[in-house]
Short mmCIF file of C-alpha atoms in Angstrom, two decimals:
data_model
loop_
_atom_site.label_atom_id
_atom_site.label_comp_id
_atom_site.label_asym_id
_atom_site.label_seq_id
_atom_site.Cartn_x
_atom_site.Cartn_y
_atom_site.Cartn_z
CA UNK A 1 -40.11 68.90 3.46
CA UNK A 2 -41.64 70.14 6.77
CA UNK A 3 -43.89 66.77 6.72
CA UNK A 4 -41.26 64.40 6.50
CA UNK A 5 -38.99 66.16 9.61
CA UNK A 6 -42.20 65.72 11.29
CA UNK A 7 -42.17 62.31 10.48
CA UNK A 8 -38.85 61.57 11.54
CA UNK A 9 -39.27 63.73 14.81
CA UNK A 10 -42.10 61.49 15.09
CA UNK A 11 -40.52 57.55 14.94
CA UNK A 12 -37.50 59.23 17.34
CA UNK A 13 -39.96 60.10 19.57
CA UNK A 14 -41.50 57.03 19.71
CA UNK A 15 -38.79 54.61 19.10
CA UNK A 16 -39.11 51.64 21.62
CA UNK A 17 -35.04 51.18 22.70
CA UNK A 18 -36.37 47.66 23.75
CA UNK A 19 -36.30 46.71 19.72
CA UNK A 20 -32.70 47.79 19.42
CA UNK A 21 -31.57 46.05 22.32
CA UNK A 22 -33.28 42.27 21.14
CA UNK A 23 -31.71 43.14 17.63
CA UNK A 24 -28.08 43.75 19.60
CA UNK A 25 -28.93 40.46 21.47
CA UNK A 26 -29.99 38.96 18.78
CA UNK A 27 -26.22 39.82 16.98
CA UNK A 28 -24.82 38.61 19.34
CA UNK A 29 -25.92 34.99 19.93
CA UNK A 30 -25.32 34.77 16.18
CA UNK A 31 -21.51 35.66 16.70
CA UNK A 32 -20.96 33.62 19.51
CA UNK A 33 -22.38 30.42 17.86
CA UNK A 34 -20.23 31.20 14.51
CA UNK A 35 -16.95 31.70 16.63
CA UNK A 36 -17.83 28.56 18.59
CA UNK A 37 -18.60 26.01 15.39
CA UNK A 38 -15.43 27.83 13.70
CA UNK A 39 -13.52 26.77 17.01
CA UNK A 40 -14.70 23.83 17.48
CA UNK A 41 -14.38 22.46 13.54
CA UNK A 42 -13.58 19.00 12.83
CA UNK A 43 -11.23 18.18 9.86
CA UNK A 44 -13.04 15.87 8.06
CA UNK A 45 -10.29 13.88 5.94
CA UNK A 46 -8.31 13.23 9.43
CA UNK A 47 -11.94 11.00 10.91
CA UNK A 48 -11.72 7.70 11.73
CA UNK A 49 -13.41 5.54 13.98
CA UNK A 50 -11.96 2.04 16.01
CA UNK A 51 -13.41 -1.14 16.06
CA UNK A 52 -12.67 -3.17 18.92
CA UNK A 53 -13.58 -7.68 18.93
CA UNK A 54 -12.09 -10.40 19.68
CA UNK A 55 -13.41 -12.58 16.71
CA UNK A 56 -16.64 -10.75 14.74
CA UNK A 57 -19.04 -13.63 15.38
CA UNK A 58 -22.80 -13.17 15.45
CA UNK A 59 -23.91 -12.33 18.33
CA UNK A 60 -20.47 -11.10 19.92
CA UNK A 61 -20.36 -7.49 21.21
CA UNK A 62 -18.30 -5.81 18.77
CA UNK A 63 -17.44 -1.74 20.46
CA UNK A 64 -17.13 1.49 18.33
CA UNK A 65 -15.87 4.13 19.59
CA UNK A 66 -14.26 7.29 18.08
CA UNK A 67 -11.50 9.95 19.34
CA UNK A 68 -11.76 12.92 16.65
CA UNK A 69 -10.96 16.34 18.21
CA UNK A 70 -13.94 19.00 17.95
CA UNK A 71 -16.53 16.02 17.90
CA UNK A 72 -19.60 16.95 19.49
CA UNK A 73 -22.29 14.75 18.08
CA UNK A 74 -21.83 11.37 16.55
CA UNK A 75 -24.55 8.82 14.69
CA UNK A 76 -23.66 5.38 13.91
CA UNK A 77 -25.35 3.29 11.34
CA UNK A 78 -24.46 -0.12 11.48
CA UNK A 79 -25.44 -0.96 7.99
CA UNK A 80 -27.40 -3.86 9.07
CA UNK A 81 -30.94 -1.76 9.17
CA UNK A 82 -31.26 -1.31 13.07
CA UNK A 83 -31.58 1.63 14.95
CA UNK A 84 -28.60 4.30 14.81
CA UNK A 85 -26.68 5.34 17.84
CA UNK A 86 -25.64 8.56 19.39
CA UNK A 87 -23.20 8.61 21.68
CA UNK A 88 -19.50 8.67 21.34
CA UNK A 89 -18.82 5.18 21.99
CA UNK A 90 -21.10 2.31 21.22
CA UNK A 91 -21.42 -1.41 21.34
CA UNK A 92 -23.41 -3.83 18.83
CA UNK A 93 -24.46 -7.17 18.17
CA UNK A 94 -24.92 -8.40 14.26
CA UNK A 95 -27.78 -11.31 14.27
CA UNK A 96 -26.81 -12.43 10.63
CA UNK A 97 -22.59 -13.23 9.25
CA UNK A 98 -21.62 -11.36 5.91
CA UNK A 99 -19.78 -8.15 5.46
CA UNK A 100 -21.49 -4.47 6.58
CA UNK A 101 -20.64 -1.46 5.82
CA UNK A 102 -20.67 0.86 9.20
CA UNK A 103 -20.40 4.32 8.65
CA UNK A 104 -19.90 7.81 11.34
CA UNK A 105 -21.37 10.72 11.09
CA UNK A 106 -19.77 13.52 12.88
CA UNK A 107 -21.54 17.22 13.66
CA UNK A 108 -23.92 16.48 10.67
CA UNK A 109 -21.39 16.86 8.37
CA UNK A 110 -18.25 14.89 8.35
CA UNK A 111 -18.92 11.12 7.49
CA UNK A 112 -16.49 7.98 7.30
CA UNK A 113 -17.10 4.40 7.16
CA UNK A 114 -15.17 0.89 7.70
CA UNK A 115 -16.62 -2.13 6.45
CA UNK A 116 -16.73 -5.11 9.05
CA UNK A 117 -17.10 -8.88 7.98
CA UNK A 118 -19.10 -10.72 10.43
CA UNK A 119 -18.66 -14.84 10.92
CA UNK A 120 -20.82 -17.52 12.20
CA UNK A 121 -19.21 -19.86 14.60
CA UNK A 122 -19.02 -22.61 12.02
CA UNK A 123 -17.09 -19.83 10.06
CA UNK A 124 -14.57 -19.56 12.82
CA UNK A 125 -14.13 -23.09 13.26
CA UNK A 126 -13.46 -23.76 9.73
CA UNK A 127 -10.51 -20.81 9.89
CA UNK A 128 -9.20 -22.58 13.27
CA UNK A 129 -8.91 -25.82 11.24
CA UNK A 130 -7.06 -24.40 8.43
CA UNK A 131 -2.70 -23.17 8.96
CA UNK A 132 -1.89 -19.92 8.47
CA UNK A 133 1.27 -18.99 6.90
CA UNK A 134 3.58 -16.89 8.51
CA UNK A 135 6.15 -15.30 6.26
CA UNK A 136 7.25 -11.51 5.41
CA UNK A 137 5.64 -10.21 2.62
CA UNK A 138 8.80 -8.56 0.60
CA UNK A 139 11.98 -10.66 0.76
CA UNK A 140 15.36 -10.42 -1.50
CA UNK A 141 17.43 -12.76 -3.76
CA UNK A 142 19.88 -14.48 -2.00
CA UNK A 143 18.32 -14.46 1.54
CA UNK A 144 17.82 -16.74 4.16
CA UNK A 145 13.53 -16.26 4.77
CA UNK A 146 12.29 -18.75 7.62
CA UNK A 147 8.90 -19.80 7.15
CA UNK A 148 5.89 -20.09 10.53
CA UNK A 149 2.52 -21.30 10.63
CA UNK A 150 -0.35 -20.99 12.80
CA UNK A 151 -2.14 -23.45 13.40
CA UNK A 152 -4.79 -24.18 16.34
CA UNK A 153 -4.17 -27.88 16.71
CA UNK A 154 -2.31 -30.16 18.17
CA UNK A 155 -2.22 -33.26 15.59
CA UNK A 156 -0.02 -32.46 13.37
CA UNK A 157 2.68 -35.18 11.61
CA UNK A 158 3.37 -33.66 8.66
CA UNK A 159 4.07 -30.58 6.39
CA UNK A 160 4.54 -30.12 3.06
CA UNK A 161 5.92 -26.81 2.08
CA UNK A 162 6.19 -25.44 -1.97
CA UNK A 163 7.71 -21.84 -1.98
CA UNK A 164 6.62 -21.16 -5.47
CA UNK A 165 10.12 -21.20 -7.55
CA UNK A 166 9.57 -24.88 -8.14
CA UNK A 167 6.66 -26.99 -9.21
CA UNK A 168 7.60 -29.64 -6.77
CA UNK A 169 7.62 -30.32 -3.24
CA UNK A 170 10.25 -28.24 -1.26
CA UNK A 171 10.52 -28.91 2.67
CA UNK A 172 9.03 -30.99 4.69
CA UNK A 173 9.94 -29.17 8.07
CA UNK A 174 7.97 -27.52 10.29
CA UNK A 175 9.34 -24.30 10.15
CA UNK A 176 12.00 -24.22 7.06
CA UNK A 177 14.21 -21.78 6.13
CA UNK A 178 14.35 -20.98 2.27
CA UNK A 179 16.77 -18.88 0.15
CA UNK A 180 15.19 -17.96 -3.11
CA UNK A 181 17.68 -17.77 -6.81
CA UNK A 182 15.23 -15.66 -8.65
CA UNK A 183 13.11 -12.86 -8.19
CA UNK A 184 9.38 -12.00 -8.98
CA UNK A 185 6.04 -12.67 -7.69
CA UNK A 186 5.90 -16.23 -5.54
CA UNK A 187 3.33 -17.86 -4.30
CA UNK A 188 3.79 -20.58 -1.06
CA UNK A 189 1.68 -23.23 -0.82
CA UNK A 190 1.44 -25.36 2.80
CA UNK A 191 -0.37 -28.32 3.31
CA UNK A 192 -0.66 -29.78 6.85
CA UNK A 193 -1.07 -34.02 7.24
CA UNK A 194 -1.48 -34.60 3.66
CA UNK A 195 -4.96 -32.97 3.70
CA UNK A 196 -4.97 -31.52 0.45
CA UNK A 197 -8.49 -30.27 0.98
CA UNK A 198 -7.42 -27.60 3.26
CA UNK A 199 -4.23 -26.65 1.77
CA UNK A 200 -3.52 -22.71 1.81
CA UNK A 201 -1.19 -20.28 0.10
CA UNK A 202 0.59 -16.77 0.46
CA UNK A 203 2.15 -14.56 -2.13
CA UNK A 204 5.12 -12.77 -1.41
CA UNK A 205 7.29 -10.68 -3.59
CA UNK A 206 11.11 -11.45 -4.36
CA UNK A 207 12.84 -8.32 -5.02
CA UNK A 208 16.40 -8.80 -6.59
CA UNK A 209 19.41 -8.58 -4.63
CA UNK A 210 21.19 -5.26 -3.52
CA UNK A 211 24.08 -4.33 -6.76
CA UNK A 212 27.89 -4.75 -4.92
CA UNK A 213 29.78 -1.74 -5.37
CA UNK A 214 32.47 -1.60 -7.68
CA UNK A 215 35.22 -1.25 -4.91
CA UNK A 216 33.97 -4.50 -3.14
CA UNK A 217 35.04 -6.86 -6.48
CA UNK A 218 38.88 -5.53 -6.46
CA UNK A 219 40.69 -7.73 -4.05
CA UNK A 220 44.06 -6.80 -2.46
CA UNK A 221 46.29 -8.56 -4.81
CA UNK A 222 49.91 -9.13 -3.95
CA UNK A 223 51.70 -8.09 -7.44
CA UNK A 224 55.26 -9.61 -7.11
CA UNK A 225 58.23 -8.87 -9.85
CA UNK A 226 58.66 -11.37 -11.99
CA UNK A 227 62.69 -12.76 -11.59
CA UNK A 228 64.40 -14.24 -14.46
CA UNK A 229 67.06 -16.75 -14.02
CA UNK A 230 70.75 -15.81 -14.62
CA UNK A 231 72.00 -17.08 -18.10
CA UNK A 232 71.70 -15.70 -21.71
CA UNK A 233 68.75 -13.47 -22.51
CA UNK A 234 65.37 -15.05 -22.37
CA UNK A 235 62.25 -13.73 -24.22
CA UNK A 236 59.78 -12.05 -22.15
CA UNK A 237 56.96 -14.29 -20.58
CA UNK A 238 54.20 -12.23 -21.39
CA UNK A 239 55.46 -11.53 -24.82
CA UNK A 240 56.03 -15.02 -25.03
CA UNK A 241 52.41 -15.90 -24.67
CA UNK A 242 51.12 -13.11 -26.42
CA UNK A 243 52.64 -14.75 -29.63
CA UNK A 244 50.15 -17.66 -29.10
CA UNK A 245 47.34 -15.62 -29.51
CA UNK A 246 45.09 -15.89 -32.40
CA UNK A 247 44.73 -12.95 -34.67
CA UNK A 248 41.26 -11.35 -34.23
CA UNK A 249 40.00 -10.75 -38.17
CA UNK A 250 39.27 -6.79 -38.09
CA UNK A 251 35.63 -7.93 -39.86
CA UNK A 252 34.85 -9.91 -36.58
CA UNK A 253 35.77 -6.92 -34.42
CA UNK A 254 33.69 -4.67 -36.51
CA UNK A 255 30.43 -6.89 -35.93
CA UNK A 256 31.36 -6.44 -32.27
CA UNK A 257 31.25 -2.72 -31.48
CA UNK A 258 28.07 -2.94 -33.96
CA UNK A 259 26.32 -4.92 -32.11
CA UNK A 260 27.35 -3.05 -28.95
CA UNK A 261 26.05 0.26 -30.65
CA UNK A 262 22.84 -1.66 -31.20
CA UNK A 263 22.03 -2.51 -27.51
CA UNK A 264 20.45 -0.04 -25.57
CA UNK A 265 19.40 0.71 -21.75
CA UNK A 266 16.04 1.69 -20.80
CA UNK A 267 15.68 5.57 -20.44
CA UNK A 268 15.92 6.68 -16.95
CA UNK A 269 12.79 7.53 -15.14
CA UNK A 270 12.25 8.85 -11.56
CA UNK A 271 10.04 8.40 -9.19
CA UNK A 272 8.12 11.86 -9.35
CA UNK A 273 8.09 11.24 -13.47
CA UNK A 274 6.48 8.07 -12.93
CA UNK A 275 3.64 9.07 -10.25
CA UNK A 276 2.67 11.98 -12.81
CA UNK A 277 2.44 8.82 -15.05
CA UNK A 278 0.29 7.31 -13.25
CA UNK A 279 -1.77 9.83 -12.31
CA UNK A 280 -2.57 10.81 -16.26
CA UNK A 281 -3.34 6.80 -16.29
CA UNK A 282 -5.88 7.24 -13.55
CA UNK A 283 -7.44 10.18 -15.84
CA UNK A 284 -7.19 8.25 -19.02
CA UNK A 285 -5.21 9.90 -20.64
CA UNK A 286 -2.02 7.58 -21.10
CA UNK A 287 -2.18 3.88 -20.81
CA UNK A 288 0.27 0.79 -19.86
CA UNK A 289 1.94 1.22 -23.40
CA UNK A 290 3.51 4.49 -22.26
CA UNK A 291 5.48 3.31 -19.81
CA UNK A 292 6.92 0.47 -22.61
CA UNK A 293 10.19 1.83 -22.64
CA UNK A 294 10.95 1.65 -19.23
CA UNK A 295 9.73 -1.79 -18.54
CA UNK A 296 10.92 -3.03 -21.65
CA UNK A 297 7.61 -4.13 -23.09
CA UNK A 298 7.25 -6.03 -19.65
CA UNK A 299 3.69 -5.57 -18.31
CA UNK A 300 4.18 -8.06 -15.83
CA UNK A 301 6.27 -7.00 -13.43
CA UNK A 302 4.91 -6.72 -10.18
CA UNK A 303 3.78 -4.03 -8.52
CA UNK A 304 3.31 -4.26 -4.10
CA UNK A 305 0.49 -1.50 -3.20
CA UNK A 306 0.76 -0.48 0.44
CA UNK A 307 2.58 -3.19 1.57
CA UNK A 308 -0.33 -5.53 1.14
CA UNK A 309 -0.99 -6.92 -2.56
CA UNK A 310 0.70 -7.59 -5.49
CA UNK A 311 -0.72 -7.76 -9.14
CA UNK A 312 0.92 -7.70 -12.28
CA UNK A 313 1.62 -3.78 -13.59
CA UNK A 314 -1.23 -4.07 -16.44
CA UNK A 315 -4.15 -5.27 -14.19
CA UNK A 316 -3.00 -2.32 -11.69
CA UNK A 317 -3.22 0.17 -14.11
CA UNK A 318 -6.77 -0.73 -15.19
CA UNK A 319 -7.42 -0.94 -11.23
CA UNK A 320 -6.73 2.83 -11.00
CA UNK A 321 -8.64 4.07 -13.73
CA UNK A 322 -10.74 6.78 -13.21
CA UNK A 323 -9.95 7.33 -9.67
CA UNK A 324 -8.38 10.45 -8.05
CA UNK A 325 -4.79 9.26 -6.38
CA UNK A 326 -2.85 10.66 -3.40
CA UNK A 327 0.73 8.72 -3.27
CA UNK A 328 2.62 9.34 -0.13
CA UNK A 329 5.83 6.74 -2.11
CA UNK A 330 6.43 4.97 -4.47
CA UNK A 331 9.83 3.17 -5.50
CA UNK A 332 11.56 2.18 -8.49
CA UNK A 333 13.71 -1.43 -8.86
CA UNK A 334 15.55 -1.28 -12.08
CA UNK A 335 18.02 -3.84 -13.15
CA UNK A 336 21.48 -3.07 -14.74
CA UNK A 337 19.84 -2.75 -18.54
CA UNK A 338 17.45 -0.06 -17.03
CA UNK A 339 14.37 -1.76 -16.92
CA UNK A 340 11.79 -1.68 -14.13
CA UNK A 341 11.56 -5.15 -12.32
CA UNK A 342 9.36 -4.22 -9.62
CA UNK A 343 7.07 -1.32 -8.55
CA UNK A 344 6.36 -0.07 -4.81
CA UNK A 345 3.35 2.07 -3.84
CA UNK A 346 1.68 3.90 -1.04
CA UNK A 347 -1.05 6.15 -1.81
CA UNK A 348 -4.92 6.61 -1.37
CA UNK A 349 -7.80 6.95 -3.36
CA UNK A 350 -10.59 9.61 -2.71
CA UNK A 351 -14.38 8.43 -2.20
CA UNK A 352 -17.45 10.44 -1.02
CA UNK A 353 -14.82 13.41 0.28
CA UNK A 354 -12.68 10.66 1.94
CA UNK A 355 -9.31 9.46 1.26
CA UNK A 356 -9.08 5.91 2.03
CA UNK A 357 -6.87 3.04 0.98
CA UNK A 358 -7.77 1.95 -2.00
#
């Protein structure tokens, strides 16, 4: 016991305060630099980088540059197998057309990527030589939709337009205005002086037309009293005709309010019942057969994702298998038996930690 005081009285005794104070430093530095990466965090899902060009040729200058708060280092990797770059905004040249994948790095830890397609100038010129159709990309039954092109030429004589509810030739106009009788998935076709070799095509989807309220079919009616001229009495007009009327055989009425009985509407289904739907698709574990009842066995209808492209509803639900889904909308057209005409969505799909469109 005596020893180990002595050993104690010893080490205070020769304790070097020099040690204590590199250890405090030492704390210290540690502290500061946690604080200032905690401050100074990026949020990874909210990265993106811009891409600025005026055409994506070989050998353009094509700029990068990104504004993410908290960034403080960056490296760029073109995806073409040259050199990475460092600084916050960069420029590049591609020596070779096809697509690349570029992709960010930011602080070592946060990474997104955009994938660029690169032409040749023989690429471009082709695409100057070929319309472009100009036309919205959702329109409705019974509306007036005015068709544009673009086209970088000045010879032009003729156009031949086919707006896709016909198998034949529809306008001939430059710029013709169409109102469509149907609704579905149409696709326009345009071909400019009778060169059928560079004819081109959009699809657009026709979304049926807005119900009318009840109210709006009741016109103001003027109901006048019907007068009967003066003289002995006179049967009743209405009763009159009436008396004309065949009788309906009470067998043939019966059949009636059977077959009424017998025809259904699609169950209701809203829009939050339907995106748990389709999530459980995504994970396999329902298919396009469950949601038979509310498109009444119609896997075809189409279905616009992010205001972009349309596919049929059975191809789109094998295009989300086994992917993880973030919707920010989606919206329901049903006609007046029920059934889902027409599907809307917005949403993402995650890959590598990122939520990008899908």
């Amino acid at each position: 016991m005596y020893r180990a005081k002595n050993t104690f009285r010893e080490l205070l005794t020769n304790f070097d305060p020099r040690i204590l104070l590199v250890f405090i430093l030492i704390l210290s530095l540690g502290m500061v630099s946690f604080i200032s990466k905690f401050i100074g965090s990026v949020d990874c899902e909210n990265t993106t980088f811009y891409i600025v060009a005026k055409n994506r040729l070989v050998g353009e200058n094509i700029e990068f540059y990104n504004e993410t708060n908290g960034a403080d280092t960056w490296e760029w990797d073109f995806g073409d197998g040259s050199e990475k770059e460092h600084e916050k905004s960069v420029t590049h040249q591609y020596d070779k057309s096809g697509k690349y994948r570029v992709t960010l790095t930011i602080n070592e830890t946060c990474i997104t990527f955009k994938d660029i397609v690169i032409k040749s100038v023989g690429d471009l010129s082709e695409r100057i030589r070929k319309p472009e159709i100009i036309a919205p990309r959702v329109v409705k039954v019974g509306e007036e939709v005015m068709f544009d092109y673009y086209y970088n030429g000045n010879d032009l004589f003729s156009w031949e337009w086919s707006f896709g509810e016909t198998s034949r030739l529809d306008d001939t106009e430059s710029n013709p205005v169409y109102v469509y009788r149907t609704p579905g998935v149409k696709k326009i076709s345009l071909i400019v002086n009778g060169n059928v070799s560079k004819i081109v095509s959009k699809t657009i989807l026709v979304k049926p037309k807005d119900p009318v309220p009840p109210e709006a079919l009741i016109e103001d009616v003027e109901i006048k009293p019907l007068k009967l001229k003066k003289g002995p009495a006179q049967i009743d007009p209405a009763e009159e005709f009436a008396m004309t009327l065949p009788v309906v055989p009470p067998s043939s009425k019966k059949k009636t309010n059977t077959a009424d009985k017998k025809k259904k509407n699609a169950p209701k289904i809203s829009e939050e019942q339907f995106e748990i739907l389709l999530h459980q698709v995504a994970k396999k574990s329902k298919t396009k057969d469950d949601f038979a009842t509310f498109l009444c066995d119609d896997f075809k209808v189409p279905v616009l994702i992010n205001d972009s492209k349309i596919m049929p509803f059975d191809e789109y639900c094998k295009k989300i298998a086994d992917k993880t889904l973030k919707f920010s909308n989606i919206r329901l057209t049903a006609n007046d038996e029920g059934c889902i005409i027409n599907v809307e969505v917005n949403y993402k799909i995650k890959k590598h930690l990122l939520w990008i469109n899908d």
